[in-house]
Amino acid sequence: MFFEYLACREKYQHGGSSNAFTSSETTNFYFDVNADNFEEALDRFAQFFIKPLMSQDAVLREIKAVDSEHKKNLLSDGWRMHQLQKHLASKDHPYHKFSTGSWETLETKPKERGLDIRLELLKFYENYSANLMHLVVYGKESLDCIQSLVESLFSHVKNTDQISFKCPSQPLSAEHLQLLVKAIPIIEGNYLKISWPVTPNIQFYKEGPCRYLSHLIGHEGEGSIFHIIKELGWAMDLVAGAGSDSNEYSFFSVGMRLTDAGHDHMEDIIGLVFKYLHLLKEDGIHEWIFDELL
């Protein structure tokens, strides 16, 4: 797959590296290499999108790598809480699904259903269409030289005029809101996270409304929500901001590490946060705060 096709032995002799990752809606592939070997490496990179090998051995190696990552995630409270939030979402929404992979989901269960994973990957590859892809290339060469190189190497990437997937609904409806869920962490301690569905943050990335809110809610000075909760001896820190980079949905969250006393006053803390949000709403938007963030 990606590693097999791009990360050849010769490439590593020239100081290069490569990797890939998936987000909510995209797959991302990238590499770097010494400048003298840039053209050859870029050619190999392009061929992955034009005619990937997808060998059986590479597929099996990748499944093992994904399973190893999954086992590591099982010991991460952050990953566990993220999956819990997904589990609480609407079962009819893609957000509800298991978002990574394991040996069970990628090997055992598909075999039980008579599926060939390699063939399924080749089917999924048909979703890769030039009209939905973006390429960024950075090198020492002139812009004209890089443009010519890119056009010659990537012109054979198929354009099948695929349409971007659109979620039919939002991941949370009224029945999924106003819930207080308690979970036992792996690492000892108390953590409170309050989340709301909001208009997709990426749609307003230039205006930064969530940045405005996170700046005010996350402020630690006198008179701030954190200052009040800390003075009460209930919290040790506070972070606020938007997550889940998706064109379809986003969540705004306020999280804080609680003291033992704070754990006993969780609902009081939640009440204070909502009172502060109501205060911000009543006070309105101030241009000078946006100017501070520039």
PDB file of C-alpha atoms in Angstrom:
ATOM      1  CA  MET A   1       0.000   0.000   0.000  1.00  0.00           C
ATOM      2  CA  PHE A   2       1.261   3.564   0.637  1.00  0.00           C
ATOM      3  CA  PHE A   3       4.314   2.513   2.639  1.00  0.00           C
ATOM      4  CA  GLU A   4       5.173  -0.303   0.252  1.00  0.00           C
ATOM      5  CA  TYR A   5       4.909   1.811  -2.876  1.00  0.00           C
ATOM      6  CA  LEU A   6       6.527   5.032  -1.694  1.00  0.00           C
ATOM      7  CA  ALA A   7       8.957   4.219   1.110  1.00  0.00           C
ATOM      8  CA  CYS A   8      11.503   2.225  -0.855  1.00  0.00           C
ATOM      9  CA  ARG A   9      14.947   1.436   0.551  1.00  0.00           C
ATOM     10  CA  GLU A  10      16.622   3.892  -1.797  1.00  0.00           C
ATOM     11  CA  LYS A  11      14.447   6.703  -0.499  1.00  0.00           C
ATOM     12  CA  TYR A  12      15.513   6.203   3.093  1.00  0.00           C
ATOM     13  CA  GLN A  13      19.124   6.482   1.997  1.00  0.00           C
ATOM     14  CA  HIS A  14      18.322  10.042   1.017  1.00  0.00           C
ATOM     15  CA  GLY A  15      16.824  11.288   4.272  1.00  0.00           C
ATOM     16  CA  GLY A  16      13.178  10.821   3.351  1.00  0.00           C
ATOM     17  CA  SER A  17      10.104   9.805   5.289  1.00  0.00           C
ATOM     18  CA  SER A  18       6.465   9.157   4.477  1.00  0.00           C
ATOM     19  CA  ASN A  19       3.215   8.672   6.322  1.00  0.00           C
ATOM     20  CA  ALA A  20      -0.551   8.867   6.001  1.00  0.00           C
ATOM     21  CA  PHE A  21      -3.565   9.457   8.219  1.00  0.00           C
ATOM     22  CA  THR A  22      -7.336   9.673   8.052  1.00  0.00           C
ATOM     23  CA  SER A  23      -9.602  12.351   9.488  1.00  0.00           C
ATOM     24  CA  SER A  24     -13.385  12.473   9.659  1.00  0.00           C
ATOM     25  CA  GLU A  25     -13.819  13.073   5.937  1.00  0.00           C
ATOM     26  CA  THR A  26     -10.420  12.862   4.249  1.00  0.00           C
ATOM     27  CA  THR A  27      -7.377  10.691   3.777  1.00  0.00           C
ATOM     28  CA  ASN A  28      -4.015  12.467   3.835  1.00  0.00           C
ATOM     29  CA  PHE A  29      -0.740  11.213   2.340  1.00  0.00           C
ATOM     30  CA  TYR A  30       2.569  13.038   2.599  1.00  0.00           C
ATOM     31  CA  PHE A  31       6.328  12.621   2.290  1.00  0.00           C
ATOM     32  CA  ASP A  32       9.594  14.517   2.431  1.00  0.00           C
ATOM     33  CA  VAL A  33      12.939  13.740   0.817  1.00  0.00           C
ATOM     34  CA  ASN A  34      16.291  15.353   0.133  1.00  0.00           C
ATOM     35  CA  ALA A  35      16.023  17.876  -2.698  1.00  0.00           C
ATOM     36  CA  ASP A  36      18.261  15.901  -5.079  1.00  0.00           C
ATOM     37  CA  ASN A  37      15.797  13.006  -5.088  1.00  0.00           C
ATOM     38  CA  PHE A  38      12.612  15.048  -5.141  1.00  0.00           C
ATOM     39  CA  GLU A  39      11.515  14.297  -8.715  1.00  0.00           C
ATOM     40  CA  GLU A  40      11.927  10.521  -8.387  1.00  0.00           C
ATOM     41  CA  ALA A  41      10.118  10.464  -5.046  1.00  0.00           C
ATOM     42  CA  LEU A  42       7.265  12.596  -6.414  1.00  0.00           C
ATOM     43  CA  ASP A  43       6.919  10.198  -9.343  1.00  0.00           C
ATOM     44  CA  ARG A  44       6.566   7.253  -6.941  1.00  0.00           C
ATOM     45  CA  PHE A  45       4.054   9.255  -4.918  1.00  0.00           C
ATOM     46  CA  ALA A  46       1.976  10.004  -8.017  1.00  0.00           C
ATOM     47  CA  GLN A  47       1.950   6.358  -9.085  1.00  0.00           C
ATOM     48  CA  PHE A  48       0.268   5.392  -5.834  1.00  0.00           C
ATOM     49  CA  PHE A  49      -2.804   7.396  -6.859  1.00  0.00           C
ATOM     50  CA  ILE A  50      -2.609   6.320 -10.503  1.00  0.00           C
ATOM     51  CA  LYS A  51      -2.022   2.577 -10.117  1.00  0.00           C
ATOM     52  CA  PRO A  52      -1.550   1.394  -6.511  1.00  0.00           C
ATOM     53  CA  LEU A  53      -0.218  -2.127  -5.974  1.00  0.00           C
ATOM     54  CA  MET A  54      -2.433  -3.041  -3.005  1.00  0.00           C
ATOM     55  CA  SER A  55      -0.594  -6.346  -2.614  1.00  0.00           C
ATOM     56  CA  GLN A  56      -2.032  -8.947  -0.252  1.00  0.00           C
ATOM     57  CA  ASP A  57       1.090  -8.842   1.939  1.00  0.00           C
ATOM     58  CA  ALA A  58       0.900  -5.054   2.237  1.00  0.00           C
ATOM     59  CA  VAL A  59      -2.793  -5.215   3.137  1.00  0.00           C
ATOM     60  CA  LEU A  60      -2.076  -7.714   5.913  1.00  0.00           C
ATOM     61  CA  ARG A  61       0.806  -5.596   7.259  1.00  0.00           C
ATOM     62  CA  GLU A  62      -1.417  -2.533   7.347  1.00  0.00           C
ATOM     63  CA  ILE A  63      -4.186  -4.395   9.177  1.00  0.00           C
ATOM     64  CA  LYS A  64      -1.636  -5.446  11.789  1.00  0.00           C
ATOM     65  CA  ALA A  65      -0.397  -1.846  12.076  1.00  0.00           C
ATOM     66  CA  VAL A  66      -3.952  -0.535  12.508  1.00  0.00           C
ATOM     67  CA  ASP A  67      -4.684  -3.221  15.107  1.00  0.00           C
ATOM     68  CA  SER A  68      -1.526  -2.270  17.004  1.00  0.00           C
ATOM     69  CA  GLU A  69      -2.645   1.367  17.003  1.00  0.00           C
ATOM     70  CA  HIS A  70      -6.077   0.287  18.227  1.00  0.00           C
ATOM     71  CA  LYS A  71      -4.590  -1.668  21.141  1.00  0.00           C
ATOM     72  CA  LYS A  72      -2.579   1.410  22.110  1.00  0.00           C
ATOM     73  CA  ASN A  73      -5.750   3.531  21.959  1.00  0.00           C
ATOM     74  CA  LEU A  74      -7.515   1.175  24.367  1.00  0.00           C
ATOM     75  CA  LEU A  75      -5.193   2.502  27.075  1.00  0.00           C
ATOM     76  CA  SER A  76      -5.871   6.158  26.227  1.00  0.00           C
ATOM     77  CA  ASP A  77      -8.618   7.923  28.176  1.00  0.00           C
ATOM     78  CA  GLY A  78      -8.873  10.522  25.416  1.00  0.00           C
ATOM     79  CA  TRP A  79      -9.606   7.909  22.754  1.00  0.00           C
ATOM     80  CA  ARG A  80     -11.980   6.024  25.045  1.00  0.00           C
ATOM     81  CA  MET A  81     -13.996   9.160  25.823  1.00  0.00           C
ATOM     82  CA  HIS A  82     -14.076  10.084  22.138  1.00  0.00           C
ATOM     83  CA  GLN A  83     -15.515   6.680  21.266  1.00  0.00           C
ATOM     84  CA  LEU A  84     -18.010   7.004  24.119  1.00  0.00           C
ATOM     85  CA  GLN A  85     -19.224  10.315  22.685  1.00  0.00           C
ATOM     86  CA  LYS A  86     -19.609   8.667  19.272  1.00  0.00           C
ATOM     87  CA  HIS A  87     -21.465   5.751  20.841  1.00  0.00           C
ATOM     88  CA  LEU A  88     -23.996   8.163  22.362  1.00  0.00           C
ATOM     89  CA  ALA A  89     -24.745   9.753  18.976  1.00  0.00           C
ATOM     90  CA  SER A  90     -27.540   8.733  16.622  1.00  0.00           C
ATOM     91  CA  LYS A  91     -27.086   5.152  15.419  1.00  0.00           C
ATOM     92  CA  ASP A  92     -28.169   6.210  11.929  1.00  0.00           C
ATOM     93  CA  HIS A  93     -25.323   8.723  11.572  1.00  0.00           C
ATOM     94  CA  PRO A  94     -21.788   7.838  10.345  1.00  0.00           C
ATOM     95  CA  TYR A  95     -20.336   9.632  13.379  1.00  0.00           C
ATOM     96  CA  HIS A  96     -21.719   6.829  15.562  1.00  0.00           C
ATOM     97  CA  LYS A  97     -19.478   4.237  13.917  1.00  0.00           C
ATOM     98  CA  PHE A  98     -16.173   2.859  15.198  1.00  0.00           C
ATOM     99  CA  SER A  99     -13.722   5.353  13.720  1.00  0.00           C
ATOM    100  CA  THR A 100     -10.428   3.456  13.524  1.00  0.00           C
ATOM    101  CA  GLY A 101     -10.015  -0.288  13.012  1.00  0.00           C
ATOM    102  CA  SER A 102      -8.873  -3.535  14.586  1.00  0.00           C
ATOM    103  CA  TRP A 103      -8.001  -7.095  13.639  1.00  0.00           C
ATOM    104  CA  GLU A 104     -11.588  -8.051  14.422  1.00  0.00           C
ATOM    105  CA  THR A 105     -13.193  -5.379  12.223  1.00  0.00           C
ATOM    106  CA  LEU A 106     -10.702  -5.587   9.334  1.00  0.00           C
ATOM    107  CA  GLU A 107      -9.867  -9.308   9.232  1.00  0.00           C
ATOM    108  CA  THR A 108     -12.013 -11.590  11.408  1.00  0.00           C
ATOM    109  CA  LYS A 109     -15.514 -10.221  10.728  1.00  0.00           C
ATOM    110  CA  PRO A 110     -14.979  -9.610   6.980  1.00  0.00           C
ATOM    111  CA  LYS A 111     -13.799 -13.207   6.558  1.00  0.00           C
ATOM    112  CA  GLU A 112     -16.869 -14.444   8.416  1.00  0.00           C
ATOM    113  CA  ARG A 113     -18.980 -12.543   5.879  1.00  0.00           C
ATOM    114  CA  GLY A 114     -17.014 -13.968   2.958  1.00  0.00           C
ATOM    115  CA  LEU A 115     -15.394 -10.635   2.074  1.00  0.00           C
ATOM    116  CA  ASP A 116     -11.935 -10.236   0.540  1.00  0.00           C
ATOM    117  CA  ILE A 117     -10.401  -7.125   2.139  1.00  0.00           C
ATOM    118  CA  ARG A 118      -8.041  -6.499  -0.766  1.00  0.00           C
ATOM    119  CA  LEU A 119     -10.936  -6.497  -3.231  1.00  0.00           C
ATOM    120  CA  GLU A 120     -12.878  -4.182  -0.914  1.00  0.00           C
ATOM    121  CA  LEU A 121      -9.899  -1.804  -0.860  1.00  0.00           C
ATOM    122  CA  LEU A 122      -9.758  -1.787  -4.640  1.00  0.00           C
ATOM    123  CA  LYS A 123     -13.474  -0.936  -4.689  1.00  0.00           C
ATOM    124  CA  PHE A 124     -12.901   1.885  -2.211  1.00  0.00           C
ATOM    125  CA  TYR A 125     -10.036   3.171  -4.369  1.00  0.00           C
ATOM    126  CA  GLU A 126     -12.668   4.065  -6.986  1.00  0.00           C
ATOM    127  CA  ASN A 127     -13.709   6.922  -4.682  1.00  0.00           C
ATOM    128  CA  TYR A 128     -10.371   8.613  -5.351  1.00  0.00           C
ATOM    129  CA  SER A 129     -11.096  11.094  -8.116  1.00  0.00           C
ATOM    130  CA  ALA A 130      -9.014  14.088  -9.187  1.00  0.00           C
ATOM    131  CA  ASN A 131     -11.953  16.475  -8.807  1.00  0.00           C
ATOM    132  CA  LEU A 132     -12.029  15.769  -5.045  1.00  0.00           C
ATOM    133  CA  MET A 133      -8.274  15.798  -4.465  1.00  0.00           C
ATOM    134  CA  HIS A 134      -5.822  18.549  -3.548  1.00  0.00           C
ATOM    135  CA  LEU A 135      -2.045  18.507  -3.928  1.00  0.00           C
ATOM    136  CA  VAL A 136       0.545  20.713  -2.243  1.00  0.00           C
ATOM    137  CA  VAL A 137       4.160  20.527  -3.436  1.00  0.00           C
ATOM    138  CA  TYR A 138       7.062  22.445  -1.913  1.00  0.00           C
ATOM    139  CA  GLY A 139      10.615  22.377  -3.259  1.00  0.00           C
ATOM    140  CA  LYS A 140      13.669  24.447  -4.163  1.00  0.00           C
ATOM    141  CA  GLU A 141      12.715  24.563  -7.842  1.00  0.00           C
ATOM    142  CA  SER A 142      10.965  27.533  -9.453  1.00  0.00           C
ATOM    143  CA  LEU A 143       7.181  27.688  -9.523  1.00  0.00           C
ATOM    144  CA  ASP A 144       7.149  27.081 -13.292  1.00  0.00           C
ATOM    145  CA  CYS A 145       9.374  24.033 -12.897  1.00  0.00           C
ATOM    146  CA  ILE A 146       7.263  22.543 -10.099  1.00  0.00           C
ATOM    147  CA  GLN A 147       4.039  23.199 -12.022  1.00  0.00           C
ATOM    148  CA  SER A 148       5.419  21.469 -15.110  1.00  0.00           C
ATOM    149  CA  LEU A 149       6.580  18.510 -13.014  1.00  0.00           C
ATOM    150  CA  VAL A 150       3.235  18.172 -11.257  1.00  0.00           C
ATOM    151  CA  GLU A 151       1.278  18.352 -14.507  1.00  0.00           C
ATOM    152  CA  SER A 152       3.429  15.671 -16.132  1.00  0.00           C
ATOM    153  CA  LEU A 153       3.303  13.293 -13.148  1.00  0.00           C
ATOM    154  CA  PHE A 154      -0.271  13.725 -11.941  1.00  0.00           C
ATOM    155  CA  SER A 155      -2.179  14.230 -15.199  1.00  0.00           C
ATOM    156  CA  HIS A 156      -3.037  10.517 -15.261  1.00  0.00           C
ATOM    157  CA  VAL A 157      -4.860  10.583 -11.924  1.00  0.00           C
ATOM    158  CA  LYS A 158      -8.410   9.624 -12.894  1.00  0.00           C
ATOM    159  CA  ASN A 159     -11.203  12.164 -12.754  1.00  0.00           C
ATOM    160  CA  THR A 160     -14.483  10.292 -12.450  1.00  0.00           C
ATOM    161  CA  ASP A 161     -16.447  13.333 -11.247  1.00  0.00           C
ATOM    162  CA  GLN A 162     -17.195  11.837  -7.862  1.00  0.00           C
ATOM    163  CA  ILE A 163     -19.569  13.731  -5.577  1.00  0.00           C
ATOM    164  CA  SER A 164     -18.519  14.482  -2.005  1.00  0.00           C
ATOM    165  CA  PHE A 165     -20.399  12.452   0.574  1.00  0.00           C
ATOM    166  CA  LYS A 166     -22.971  14.444   2.523  1.00  0.00           C
ATOM    167  CA  CYS A 167     -24.329  13.319   5.868  1.00  0.00           C
ATOM    168  CA  PRO A 168     -28.132  13.112   5.716  1.00  0.00           C
ATOM    169  CA  SER A 169     -28.584  14.526   9.219  1.00  0.00           C
ATOM    170  CA  GLN A 170     -26.799  15.732  12.338  1.00  0.00           C
ATOM    171  CA  PRO A 171     -25.134  13.226  14.726  1.00  0.00           C
ATOM    172  CA  LEU A 172     -27.112  14.491  17.715  1.00  0.00           C
ATOM    173  CA  SER A 173     -30.820  15.189  18.066  1.00  0.00           C
ATOM    174  CA  ALA A 174     -32.776  16.408  21.103  1.00  0.00           C
ATOM    175  CA  GLU A 175     -32.816  12.932  22.655  1.00  0.00           C
ATOM    176  CA  HIS A 176     -29.009  12.839  22.657  1.00  0.00           C
ATOM    177  CA  LEU A 177     -28.608  16.152  24.503  1.00  0.00           C
ATOM    178  CA  GLN A 178     -28.748  17.114  28.194  1.00  0.00           C
ATOM    179  CA  LEU A 179     -27.191  13.817  29.230  1.00  0.00           C
ATOM    180  CA  LEU A 180     -24.760  13.372  32.115  1.00  0.00           C
ATOM    181  CA  VAL A 181     -22.605  10.301  31.480  1.00  0.00           C
ATOM    182  CA  LYS A 182     -20.036   9.044  33.969  1.00  0.00           C
ATOM    183  CA  ALA A 183     -17.151   6.760  32.984  1.00  0.00           C
ATOM    184  CA  ILE A 184     -14.286   5.195  34.914  1.00  0.00           C
ATOM    185  CA  PRO A 185     -10.894   6.368  33.564  1.00  0.00           C
ATOM    186  CA  ILE A 186      -7.743   4.280  33.240  1.00  0.00           C
ATOM    187  CA  ILE A 187      -5.526   7.022  34.655  1.00  0.00           C
ATOM    188  CA  GLU A 188      -6.603   8.035  38.143  1.00  0.00           C
ATOM    189  CA  GLY A 189      -8.182  11.468  38.317  1.00  0.00           C
ATOM    190  CA  ASN A 190     -11.356  13.414  37.626  1.00  0.00           C
ATOM    191  CA  TYR A 191     -12.112  15.087  34.309  1.00  0.00           C
ATOM    192  CA  LEU A 192     -15.246  16.916  33.228  1.00  0.00           C
ATOM    193  CA  LYS A 193     -16.082  17.559  29.580  1.00  0.00           C
ATOM    194  CA  ILE A 194     -19.151  19.466  28.405  1.00  0.00           C
ATOM    195  CA  SER A 195     -19.901  19.262  24.664  1.00  0.00           C
ATOM    196  CA  TRP A 196     -22.414  20.928  22.347  1.00  0.00           C
ATOM    197  CA  PRO A 197     -23.097  20.412  18.642  1.00  0.00           C
ATOM    198  CA  VAL A 198     -22.434  23.656  16.752  1.00  0.00           C
ATOM    199  CA  THR A 199     -22.443  24.895  13.177  1.00  0.00           C
ATOM    200  CA  PRO A 200     -19.397  23.334  11.449  1.00  0.00           C
ATOM    201  CA  ASN A 201     -16.419  25.414  12.506  1.00  0.00           C
ATOM    202  CA  ILE A 202     -14.674  24.951   9.158  1.00  0.00           C
ATOM    203  CA  GLN A 203     -17.449  26.888   7.391  1.00  0.00           C
ATOM    204  CA  PHE A 204     -16.417  30.045   9.266  1.00  0.00           C
ATOM    205  CA  TYR A 205     -12.700  29.517   9.726  1.00  0.00           C
ATOM    206  CA  LYS A 206     -11.887  33.086   8.636  1.00  0.00           C
ATOM    207  CA  GLU A 207     -14.320  34.678  11.078  1.00  0.00           C
ATOM    208  CA  GLY A 208     -13.406  32.278  13.897  1.00  0.00           C
ATOM    209  CA  PRO A 209     -16.561  32.372  16.077  1.00  0.00           C
ATOM    210  CA  CYS A 210     -15.411  29.327  18.050  1.00  0.00           C
ATOM    211  CA  ARG A 211     -12.021  30.949  18.572  1.00  0.00           C
ATOM    212  CA  TYR A 212     -13.836  33.960  20.033  1.00  0.00           C
ATOM    213  CA  LEU A 213     -15.730  31.744  22.479  1.00  0.00           C
ATOM    214  CA  SER A 214     -12.736  29.603  23.423  1.00  0.00           C
ATOM    215  CA  HIS A 215     -10.741  32.781  24.126  1.00  0.00           C
ATOM    216  CA  LEU A 216     -13.360  34.032  26.593  1.00  0.00           C
ATOM    217  CA  ILE A 217     -14.241  30.720  28.212  1.00  0.00           C
ATOM    218  CA  GLY A 218     -10.601  29.645  28.445  1.00  0.00           C
ATOM    219  CA  HIS A 219      -9.442  32.949  29.959  1.00  0.00           C
ATOM    220  CA  GLU A 220      -7.834  32.395  33.371  1.00  0.00           C
ATOM    221  CA  GLY A 221      -7.684  35.938  34.733  1.00  0.00           C
ATOM    222  CA  GLU A 222      -9.672  37.415  37.591  1.00  0.00           C
ATOM    223  CA  GLY A 223     -13.403  37.348  36.939  1.00  0.00           C
ATOM    224  CA  SER A 224     -13.170  34.462  34.468  1.00  0.00           C
ATOM    225  CA  ILE A 225     -15.211  31.299  34.819  1.00  0.00           C
ATOM    226  CA  PHE A 226     -12.037  29.328  35.548  1.00  0.00           C
ATOM    227  CA  HIS A 227     -10.927  31.817  38.201  1.00  0.00           C
ATOM    228  CA  ILE A 228     -14.245  31.358  40.015  1.00  0.00           C
ATOM    229  CA  ILE A 229     -14.157  27.555  39.849  1.00  0.00           C
ATOM    230  CA  LYS A 230     -10.498  27.454  40.865  1.00  0.00           C
ATOM    231  CA  GLU A 231     -11.120  29.760  43.835  1.00  0.00           C
ATOM    232  CA  LEU A 232     -13.811  27.334  44.961  1.00  0.00           C
ATOM    233  CA  GLY A 233     -11.154  24.610  44.887  1.00  0.00           C
ATOM    234  CA  TRP A 234     -12.995  22.596  42.247  1.00  0.00           C
ATOM    235  CA  ALA A 235     -10.717  22.624  39.180  1.00  0.00           C
ATOM    236  CA  MET A 236      -7.020  22.667  38.307  1.00  0.00           C
ATOM    237  CA  ASP A 237      -7.226  23.766  34.664  1.00  0.00           C
ATOM    238  CA  LEU A 238      -9.697  24.498  31.882  1.00  0.00           C
ATOM    239  CA  VAL A 239      -9.593  24.243  28.089  1.00  0.00           C
ATOM    240  CA  ALA A 240     -12.265  25.202  25.570  1.00  0.00           C
ATOM    241  CA  GLY A 241     -12.557  24.938  21.813  1.00  0.00           C
ATOM    242  CA  ALA A 242     -14.136  23.330  18.763  1.00  0.00           C
ATOM    243  CA  GLY A 243     -13.299  19.861  17.498  1.00  0.00           C
ATOM    244  CA  SER A 244     -14.256  17.309  14.832  1.00  0.00           C
ATOM    245  CA  ASP A 245     -13.103  18.971  11.615  1.00  0.00           C
ATOM    246  CA  SER A 246     -16.041  18.209   9.359  1.00  0.00           C
ATOM    247  CA  ASN A 247     -17.999  20.132   6.773  1.00  0.00           C
ATOM    248  CA  GLU A 248     -21.172  18.618   8.195  1.00  0.00           C
ATOM    249  CA  TYR A 249     -20.897  18.896  11.980  1.00  0.00           C
ATOM    250  CA  SER A 250     -18.727  20.203  14.820  1.00  0.00           C
ATOM    251  CA  PHE A 251     -18.669  20.093  18.589  1.00  0.00           C
ATOM    252  CA  PHE A 252     -17.648  22.821  21.000  1.00  0.00           C
ATOM    253  CA  SER A 253     -16.288  21.498  24.286  1.00  0.00           C
ATOM    254  CA  VAL A 254     -15.260  22.813  27.679  1.00  0.00           C
ATOM    255  CA  GLY A 255     -13.017  20.458  29.619  1.00  0.00           C
ATOM    256  CA  MET A 256     -11.378  20.694  33.020  1.00  0.00           C
ATOM    257  CA  ARG A 257      -9.401  18.560  35.429  1.00  0.00           C
ATOM    258  CA  LEU A 258     -11.311  18.446  38.687  1.00  0.00           C
ATOM    259  CA  THR A 259     -10.167  18.147  42.256  1.00  0.00           C
ATOM    260  CA  ASP A 260     -11.852  15.571  44.495  1.00  0.00           C
ATOM    261  CA  ALA A 261     -14.049  18.395  45.787  1.00  0.00           C
ATOM    262  CA  GLY A 262     -14.844  19.377  42.212  1.00  0.00           C
ATOM    263  CA  HIS A 263     -15.920  15.825  41.464  1.00  0.00           C
ATOM    264  CA  ASP A 264     -18.485  16.154  44.245  1.00  0.00           C
ATOM    265  CA  HIS A 265     -19.743  19.427  42.733  1.00  0.00           C
ATOM    266  CA  MET A 266     -19.886  18.488  39.049  1.00  0.00           C
ATOM    267  CA  GLU A 267     -23.438  19.660  38.552  1.00  0.00           C
ATOM    268  CA  ASP A 268     -22.634  22.961  40.282  1.00  0.00           C
ATOM    269  CA  ILE A 269     -19.709  23.454  37.888  1.00  0.00           C
ATOM    270  CA  ILE A 270     -21.920  22.691  34.886  1.00  0.00           C
ATOM    271  CA  GLY A 271     -24.425  25.229  36.191  1.00  0.00           C
ATOM    272  CA  LEU A 272     -21.717  27.905  36.483  1.00  0.00           C
ATOM    273  CA  VAL A 273     -20.536  27.241  32.926  1.00  0.00           C
ATOM    274  CA  PHE A 274     -24.053  27.650  31.554  1.00  0.00           C
ATOM    275  CA  LYS A 275     -24.568  30.831  33.581  1.00  0.00           C
ATOM    276  CA  TYR A 276     -21.350  32.224  32.105  1.00  0.00           C
ATOM    277  CA  LEU A 277     -22.483  31.320  28.585  1.00  0.00           C
ATOM    278  CA  HIS A 278     -25.795  33.072  29.241  1.00  0.00           C
ATOM    279  CA  LEU A 279     -23.861  36.133  30.431  1.00  0.00           C
ATOM    280  CA  LEU A 280     -21.793  36.148  27.223  1.00  0.00           C
ATOM    281  CA  LYS A 281     -24.963  35.901  25.158  1.00  0.00           C
ATOM    282  CA  GLU A 282     -26.594  38.786  27.023  1.00  0.00           C
ATOM    283  CA  ASP A 283     -23.445  40.917  26.729  1.00  0.00           C
ATOM    284  CA  GLY A 284     -23.244  40.452  22.964  1.00  0.00           C
ATOM    285  CA  ILE A 285     -20.294  40.403  20.565  1.00  0.00           C
ATOM    286  CA  HIS A 286     -17.438  42.914  20.936  1.00  0.00           C
ATOM    287  CA  GLU A 287     -15.236  43.865  18.002  1.00  0.00           C
ATOM    288  CA  TRP A 288     -12.277  44.693  20.262  1.00  0.00           C
ATOM    289  CA  ILE A 289     -12.148  41.068  21.411  1.00  0.00           C
ATOM    290  CA  PHE A 290     -11.910  39.901  17.796  1.00  0.00           C
ATOM    291  CA  ASP A 291      -9.131  42.468  17.301  1.00  0.00           C
ATOM    292  CA  GLU A 292      -7.243  40.938  20.231  1.00  0.00           C
ATOM    293  CA  LEU A 293      -7.264  37.587  18.461  1.00  0.00           C
ATOM    294  CA  LEU A 294      -5.755  38.886  15.208  1.00  0.00           C
TER     295      LEU A 294
END
